[in-house]
Amino acid sequence: MSVDVDSPSAQARGSAAPPRPARRRGNPGGRAFTVVAQIILAIWALIVILPLLWTVFSSFKSSGEILASPFQPPAAWNLDNFVTAWTEAGIGRFFGNTVLVVGCALFLVMLLGAMCSYVLARYSFPGRRLIYYALIAGLTFPLFLAVVPLFFIMDGLQIRGTYFGLIMAYVGFALPFTVFFLYAFFRQLPEEIGEAAAIDGAGDFRTFFQVMLPMAGPGMASVTIFNFLGLWNQYLIPIVLNTDRDKFVLAQGLANMQAQQGYDSDWGAMFASVTITILPVLIVYLIFQRQLQGGIGPGTDK
């Protein structure tokens, strides 16, 4: 008896799908690592968030409530502590000084840092590597070792205790990191774009500001946020170089407020002052967190 290989039943048997391979079980070690990492991150998040929430809740409570029931929610949600901190404690003036100094310093450091990193990354000239490594060496120098010579230099130039002197100190503090961060971004930009802009008649400044700088936007956004956080929370530089109380920044104002109150402390106003200090940082991070996450990418040094 012969079998017809062209019959439908034979074709169905011949075209049957091969058996599926058995599914591989997940790596137990990888799952355990993921679980442990998530537990550690959750604990770390609680360590960071709980004191922050406690500070915000305490800013709405009176000193008696804070001492009697420090972990209880406020009995009444009122803004009296914030009004006291802003007017009587002088936090409003310190806040304005901080916005002025940090805003001017941030603008200058981003402008100078972007131009410096672009030149070091895109142009070849004698001493280019030496300048780059000298700027990077500034990241390894402890800040507390530089404040004493910086004090005497600014005192000799008669700019100590002025807005200008404090802004220049902030710029010098943040410039090495800015150049280090943006150098890799400008190195990664294709050279053909700059050559095409030159063929179209664009000069060096126009090529930088209208072509190259917008392409490095993610890196600019990221380093701007980092610099803002570092300059806003700066304490050592202003406490050494800024001795005029009318020009105190927020860090100095909070320290001076606590020193003046002594044992008769208004804890509600103190917590309200701290809340006012940290709110701009949180707002800036929440607004630009996507730019911060998307702007940090792998950099290569050609």
Short mmCIF file of C-alpha atoms in Angstrom, two decimals, residues 111-224:
data_model
loop_
_atom_site.label_atom_id
_atom_site.label_comp_id
_atom_site.label_asym_id
_atom_site.label_seq_id
_atom_site.Cartn_x
_atom_site.Cartn_y
_atom_site.Cartn_z
CA LEU A 111 27.87 81.30 29.23
CA LEU A 112 31.59 81.13 29.99
CA GLY A 113 31.57 77.38 30.60
CA ALA A 114 29.79 76.63 27.32
CA MET A 115 32.12 78.86 25.32
CA CYS A 116 35.24 77.49 27.03
CA SER A 117 34.25 73.85 26.62
CA TYR A 118 33.29 74.43 22.98
CA VAL A 119 36.65 75.98 22.14
CA LEU A 120 38.57 73.24 23.96
CA ALA A 121 36.53 70.51 22.28
CA ARG A 122 36.37 71.81 18.69
CA TYR A 123 39.55 73.79 18.11
CA SER A 124 43.18 72.65 18.06
CA PHE A 125 45.79 75.07 19.38
CA PRO A 126 48.94 74.81 21.51
CA GLY A 127 48.19 74.32 25.19
CA ARG A 128 44.61 73.11 24.65
CA ARG A 129 45.07 69.91 26.63
CA LEU A 130 46.98 71.74 29.34
CA ILE A 131 44.14 74.22 29.85
CA TYR A 132 41.58 71.42 29.93
CA TYR A 133 43.46 69.36 32.51
CA ALA A 134 44.16 72.47 34.59
CA LEU A 135 40.41 73.12 34.77
CA ILE A 136 39.73 69.49 35.65
CA ALA A 137 42.34 69.72 38.41
CA GLY A 138 40.17 72.40 39.97
CA LEU A 139 37.60 69.69 40.73
CA THR A 140 40.09 67.83 42.91
CA PHE A 141 41.08 70.83 45.02
CA PRO A 142 39.14 70.97 48.32
CA LEU A 143 37.11 74.14 48.62
CA PHE A 144 37.93 74.76 52.27
CA LEU A 145 41.64 75.02 51.35
CA ALA A 146 40.90 77.77 48.81
CA VAL A 147 38.75 80.09 50.92
CA VAL A 148 41.65 81.54 52.93
CA PRO A 149 43.76 82.71 49.93
CA LEU A 150 40.54 83.73 48.20
CA PHE A 151 39.67 85.86 51.23
CA PHE A 152 42.96 87.80 51.03
CA ILE A 153 42.80 88.15 47.24
CA MET A 154 39.31 89.63 47.33
CA ASP A 155 40.21 91.80 50.29
CA GLY A 156 43.15 93.18 48.31
CA LEU A 157 40.90 93.85 45.33
CA GLN A 158 38.33 95.46 47.66
CA ILE A 159 35.51 93.27 46.42
CA ARG A 160 35.06 91.20 49.56
CA GLY A 161 31.61 91.62 51.08
CA THR A 162 30.10 92.77 47.76
CA TYR A 163 27.64 91.15 45.40
CA PHE A 164 30.24 91.25 42.63
CA GLY A 165 32.87 89.46 44.69
CA LEU A 166 30.44 86.75 45.78
CA ILE A 167 29.21 86.24 42.21
CA MET A 168 32.79 85.89 40.93
CA ALA A 169 33.58 83.36 43.66
CA TYR A 170 30.50 81.34 42.70
CA VAL A 171 31.52 81.43 39.03
CA GLY A 172 35.04 80.23 39.83
CA PHE A 173 33.64 77.47 42.01
CA ALA A 174 31.25 76.10 39.34
CA LEU A 175 33.28 76.69 36.16
CA PRO A 176 35.52 73.55 36.25
CA PHE A 177 32.57 71.20 36.61
CA THR A 178 30.67 72.99 33.84
CA VAL A 179 33.59 72.66 31.41
CA PHE A 180 34.12 69.02 32.37
CA PHE A 181 30.44 68.21 31.83
CA LEU A 182 29.93 70.04 28.52
CA TYR A 183 33.27 69.07 26.96
CA ALA A 184 32.01 65.58 26.08
CA PHE A 185 28.77 66.94 24.58
CA PHE A 186 30.58 69.27 22.20
CA ARG A 187 33.05 66.52 21.26
CA GLN A 188 30.18 64.29 20.19
CA LEU A 189 28.60 66.84 17.85
CA PRO A 190 29.27 66.01 14.17
CA GLU A 191 31.89 68.18 12.54
CA GLU A 192 29.97 68.23 9.26
CA ILE A 193 27.35 70.54 10.77
CA GLY A 194 29.95 73.13 11.70
CA GLU A 195 31.52 72.86 8.26
CA ALA A 196 28.13 73.30 6.60
CA ALA A 197 27.48 76.42 8.68
CA ALA A 198 30.87 77.81 7.66
CA ILE A 199 30.11 77.14 3.97
CA ASP A 200 26.83 79.06 4.39
CA GLY A 201 28.82 82.04 5.63
CA ALA A 202 28.34 81.72 9.39
CA GLY A 203 31.19 82.95 11.54
CA ASP A 204 32.52 81.30 14.67
CA PHE A 205 30.16 83.12 17.05
CA ARG A 206 27.09 82.53 14.89
CA THR A 207 27.97 78.86 14.46
CA PHE A 208 28.32 78.47 18.20
CA PHE A 209 25.21 80.35 19.35
CA GLN A 210 22.81 79.36 16.55
CA VAL A 211 23.98 75.86 15.59
CA MET A 212 26.14 74.11 18.17
CA LEU A 213 24.68 75.47 21.40
CA PRO A 214 21.07 74.41 20.63
CA MET A 215 22.32 70.91 19.76
CA ALA A 216 23.93 70.66 23.20
CA GLY A 217 20.64 71.63 24.85
CA PRO A 218 20.21 68.45 26.94
CA GLY A 219 23.68 68.82 28.39
CA MET A 220 23.12 72.52 29.07
CA ALA A 221 19.86 71.78 30.89
CA SER A 222 21.47 69.10 33.04
CA VAL A 223 24.52 71.10 34.07
CA THR A 224 22.33 74.15 34.74
#
